[in-house]
Amino acid sequence: MKEIKPISSHFEMMELPYAELSDAISAETLSYHYGKHLRAYVDNLNKLLPGSGLEGLSLQEVVRKAEGAMFNNAGQVLNHTMYFEQFSPTPHAMSNTFATRLTEAFSSVEAFKKEFEQKGATLFGSGWVWLSADNDGKLVITQQKNAENPVTDGLTPLLTFDVWEHAYYLDHQNRRTDYLAALWQYVDWQVVEGRF
Ligand code: MN
């Protein structure tokens, strides 16, 4: 993924490329999740940046170096930007090359999706499930708590599902597994694969 650069020492809110994702994420959820939660993370990060010594760095570098409230807000800006950008109501299909890579790592694309959903469903509390590439290009699934992002562990993050309750409760209530299963049809694989 391209490094996300600040504009004169502050970060801009990403633009949401859709109004809703039908049966997976409603416009009402987005009004809170994008309009309130992400807005707050961006505003908090921009308040914390001046004098922190991290001004001018890319968002990924801030996440790698920050601690405490700065880490939490920067991590959540990066996580949500990647999450919202990777979906589309008219997504590009997965390439054969990427399907082969997933098959090498997880034995089949379906087995990958099953393991990804299972790791999302079993993450206790708030956090994110991620598909990343390691330095050798090997694909791995990780569970990350709260605001964590795999860049902190030297991985290249490719795909993420948000499993904080605010991501699904209005639309799916406690049925986190329904929410996870409904997201696949909207994953734009051109965006995901472009992060390699
Ligand atoms: Mn969220």
Coordinates of C-alpha atoms and ligand atoms in Angstrom, one line a residue:
M1 CA 0.0 0.0 0.0
K2 CA 1.1 3.5 -0.7
E3 CA 2.3 5.5 2.3
I4 CA -0.4 7.9 3.4
K5 CA 1.2 11.4 3.7
P6 CA 0.0 14.3 5.8
I7 CA -0.9 17.6 4.2
S8 CA 1.0 20.4 6.0
S9 CA 1.3 18.3 9.1
H10 CA -2.3 17.1 9.4
F11 CA -4.1 14.1 8.0
E12 CA -7.2 14.4 5.9
M13 CA -10.3 12.2 6.2
M14 CA -10.4 9.7 3.3
E15 CA -13.4 10.0 1.0
L16 CA -16.0 7.2 1.3
P17 CA -16.5 5.7 -2.2
Y18 CA -20.1 4.4 -1.6
A19 CA -23.2 5.2 0.4
E20 CA -24.0 1.7 1.6
L21 CA -23.2 -1.9 1.0
S22 CA -26.7 -3.4 0.8
D23 CA -27.1 -6.3 3.2
A24 CA -23.6 -6.0 4.8
I25 CA -23.2 -2.4 5.9
S26 CA -26.1 0.1 5.9
A27 CA -26.0 3.8 5.3
E28 CA -27.0 4.3 9.0
T29 CA -24.0 2.3 10.2
L30 CA -21.7 4.3 7.8
S31 CA -23.1 7.5 9.2
Y32 CA -21.7 6.5 12.6
H33 CA -18.8 4.4 11.7
Y34 CA -17.4 6.7 9.0
G35 CA -19.0 10.0 9.9
K36 CA -18.5 9.9 13.7
H37 CA -15.9 7.2 14.7
L38 CA -13.4 7.8 11.9
R39 CA -14.0 11.6 12.1
A40 CA -13.1 11.5 15.8
Y41 CA -9.9 9.4 15.2
V42 CA -8.7 11.8 12.5
D43 CA -9.5 14.9 14.7
N44 CA -7.8 13.4 17.7
L45 CA -4.7 12.4 15.7
N46 CA -4.4 15.9 14.3
K47 CA -4.7 17.4 17.8
L48 CA -1.9 15.1 19.1
L49 CA 0.5 15.6 16.2
P50 CA 1.9 19.1 16.9
G51 CA 5.0 18.9 19.2
S52 CA 5.0 15.0 19.1
G53 CA 8.1 14.8 17.0
L54 CA 6.2 12.7 14.5
E55 CA 4.9 15.6 12.3
G56 CA 5.4 15.1 8.6
L57 CA 5.8 11.3 8.8
S58 CA 3.5 9.0 6.8
L59 CA 0.6 7.5 8.6
Q60 CA 2.3 4.1 8.5
E61 CA 5.4 5.6 10.1
V62 CA 3.4 7.3 12.8
V63 CA 1.7 4.0 13.6
R64 CA 5.1 2.2 13.8
K65 CA 6.6 4.9 16.1
A66 CA 3.7 6.2 18.3
E67 CA 2.6 5.0 21.7
G68 CA -0.5 5.5 23.9
A69 CA -3.3 7.8 22.6
M70 CA -1.3 8.8 19.5
F71 CA -0.9 5.1 18.6
N72 CA -4.5 4.3 19.2
N73 CA -5.8 7.2 17.0
A74 CA -3.2 6.8 14.2
G75 CA -3.8 3.1 14.1
Q76 CA -7.5 3.5 13.9
V77 CA -7.2 6.1 11.1
L78 CA -5.0 3.7 9.1
N79 CA -7.2 0.6 9.9
H80 CA -10.4 2.4 8.9
T81 CA -8.9 3.9 5.8
M82 CA -7.9 0.5 4.6
Y83 CA -11.2 -1.1 5.6
F84 CA -13.5 1.5 3.9
E85 CA -11.3 1.7 0.8
Q86 CA -11.3 -2.0 0.1
F87 CA -15.0 -2.4 -0.5
S88 CA -17.1 -1.5 -3.5
P89 CA -20.8 -2.1 -4.5
T90 CA -19.3 -3.2 -7.9
P91 CA -16.0 -4.9 -6.9
H92 CA -13.3 -6.2 -9.1
A93 CA -12.9 -10.0 -9.0
M94 CA -9.9 -11.8 -7.6
S95 CA -7.1 -12.4 -10.1
N96 CA -5.9 -15.9 -10.9
T97 CA -2.5 -15.0 -9.6
F98 CA -3.8 -14.0 -6.2
A99 CA -6.1 -17.0 -6.1
T100 CA -3.0 -19.2 -6.6
R101 CA -1.1 -17.4 -3.8
L102 CA -4.1 -17.9 -1.4
T103 CA -4.3 -21.5 -2.5
E104 CA -0.6 -22.1 -1.8
A105 CA -0.9 -20.6 1.7
F106 CA -4.3 -21.9 2.8
S107 CA -5.0 -24.9 0.4
S108 CA -7.9 -23.2 -1.3
V109 CA -9.6 -19.7 -1.6
E110 CA -12.6 -21.1 0.3
A111 CA -10.4 -22.5 3.1
F112 CA -8.7 -19.0 3.3
K113 CA -12.1 -17.3 3.7
K114 CA -13.2 -19.8 6.3
E115 CA -10.1 -19.3 8.4
F116 CA -10.3 -15.5 8.0
E117 CA -14.0 -15.5 9.2
Q118 CA -13.2 -17.9 12.0
K119 CA -10.3 -15.7 13.3
G120 CA -12.6 -12.7 13.0
A121 CA -15.4 -14.5 14.9
T122 CA -13.1 -15.7 17.7
L123 CA -11.2 -12.5 18.4
F124 CA -12.3 -11.6 21.9
G125 CA -13.3 -8.0 22.5
S126 CA -12.5 -5.3 20.0
G127 CA -10.1 -5.6 17.1
W128 CA -9.4 -6.5 13.5
V129 CA -8.7 -9.6 11.5
W130 CA -6.0 -9.1 8.8
L131 CA -4.5 -10.8 5.7
S132 CA -0.9 -9.6 5.3
A133 CA 2.2 -10.6 3.4
D134 CA 5.5 -11.1 5.2
N135 CA 8.9 -10.2 3.8
D136 CA 9.1 -13.3 1.7
G137 CA 5.6 -12.6 0.2
K138 CA 4.0 -15.4 2.2
L139 CA 0.4 -14.7 3.1
V140 CA -0.7 -14.8 6.8
I141 CA -3.8 -14.2 8.8
T142 CA -3.5 -12.4 12.1
Q143 CA -5.9 -11.2 14.9
Q144 CA -5.0 -7.7 16.1
K145 CA -6.5 -6.1 19.2
N146 CA -8.0 -2.6 19.5
A147 CA -6.1 -0.2 17.2
E148 CA -3.2 -2.6 16.2
N149 CA -2.1 -2.9 12.6
P150 CA 0.3 -5.5 11.2
V151 CA 2.8 -2.8 10.0
T152 CA 4.0 -2.8 13.6
D153 CA 5.2 -6.3 13.1
G154 CA 6.9 -5.6 9.8
L155 CA 4.1 -7.1 7.7
T156 CA 2.4 -5.6 4.6
P157 CA -1.3 -5.5 5.4
L158 CA -3.6 -6.3 2.5
L159 CA -7.2 -6.9 3.7
T160 CA -9.0 -6.3 7.0
F161 CA -12.4 -6.9 8.5
D162 CA -13.3 -4.6 11.5
V163 CA -14.8 -6.7 14.3
W164 CA -15.4 -3.9 16.8
E165 CA -19.1 -4.0 17.7
H166 CA -19.6 -0.5 16.2
A167 CA -18.9 -2.0 12.8
Y168 CA -21.9 -4.4 12.8
Y169 CA -24.2 -4.0 15.7
L170 CA -26.8 -1.7 14.1
D171 CA -27.1 -4.1 11.1
H172 CA -26.4 -7.5 12.5
Q173 CA -26.7 -7.1 16.3
N174 CA -24.7 -9.8 18.0
R175 CA -24.4 -11.9 14.9
R176 CA -20.7 -11.1 14.1
T177 CA -20.4 -14.2 11.9
D178 CA -23.3 -13.0 9.6
Y179 CA -21.6 -9.7 9.2
L180 CA -18.2 -11.3 8.3
A181 CA -19.8 -13.7 5.8
A182 CA -21.7 -10.8 4.1
L183 CA -18.6 -8.7 3.5
W184 CA -16.9 -11.0 0.9
Q185 CA -19.2 -10.1 -1.9
Y186 CA -18.1 -6.4 -1.6
V187 CA -14.3 -6.9 -1.4
D188 CA -12.6 -5.2 -4.3
W189 CA -9.7 -7.5 -5.0
Q190 CA -8.0 -5.0 -7.3
V191 CA -7.6 -2.7 -4.2
V192 CA -6.4 -5.5 -2.0
E193 CA -3.9 -6.9 -4.5
G194 CA -2.7 -3.4 -5.2
R195 CA -1.5 -3.2 -1.6
F196 CA 1.1 -5.9 -2.3
Ligands
MN1 MN -14.4 0.6 13.3

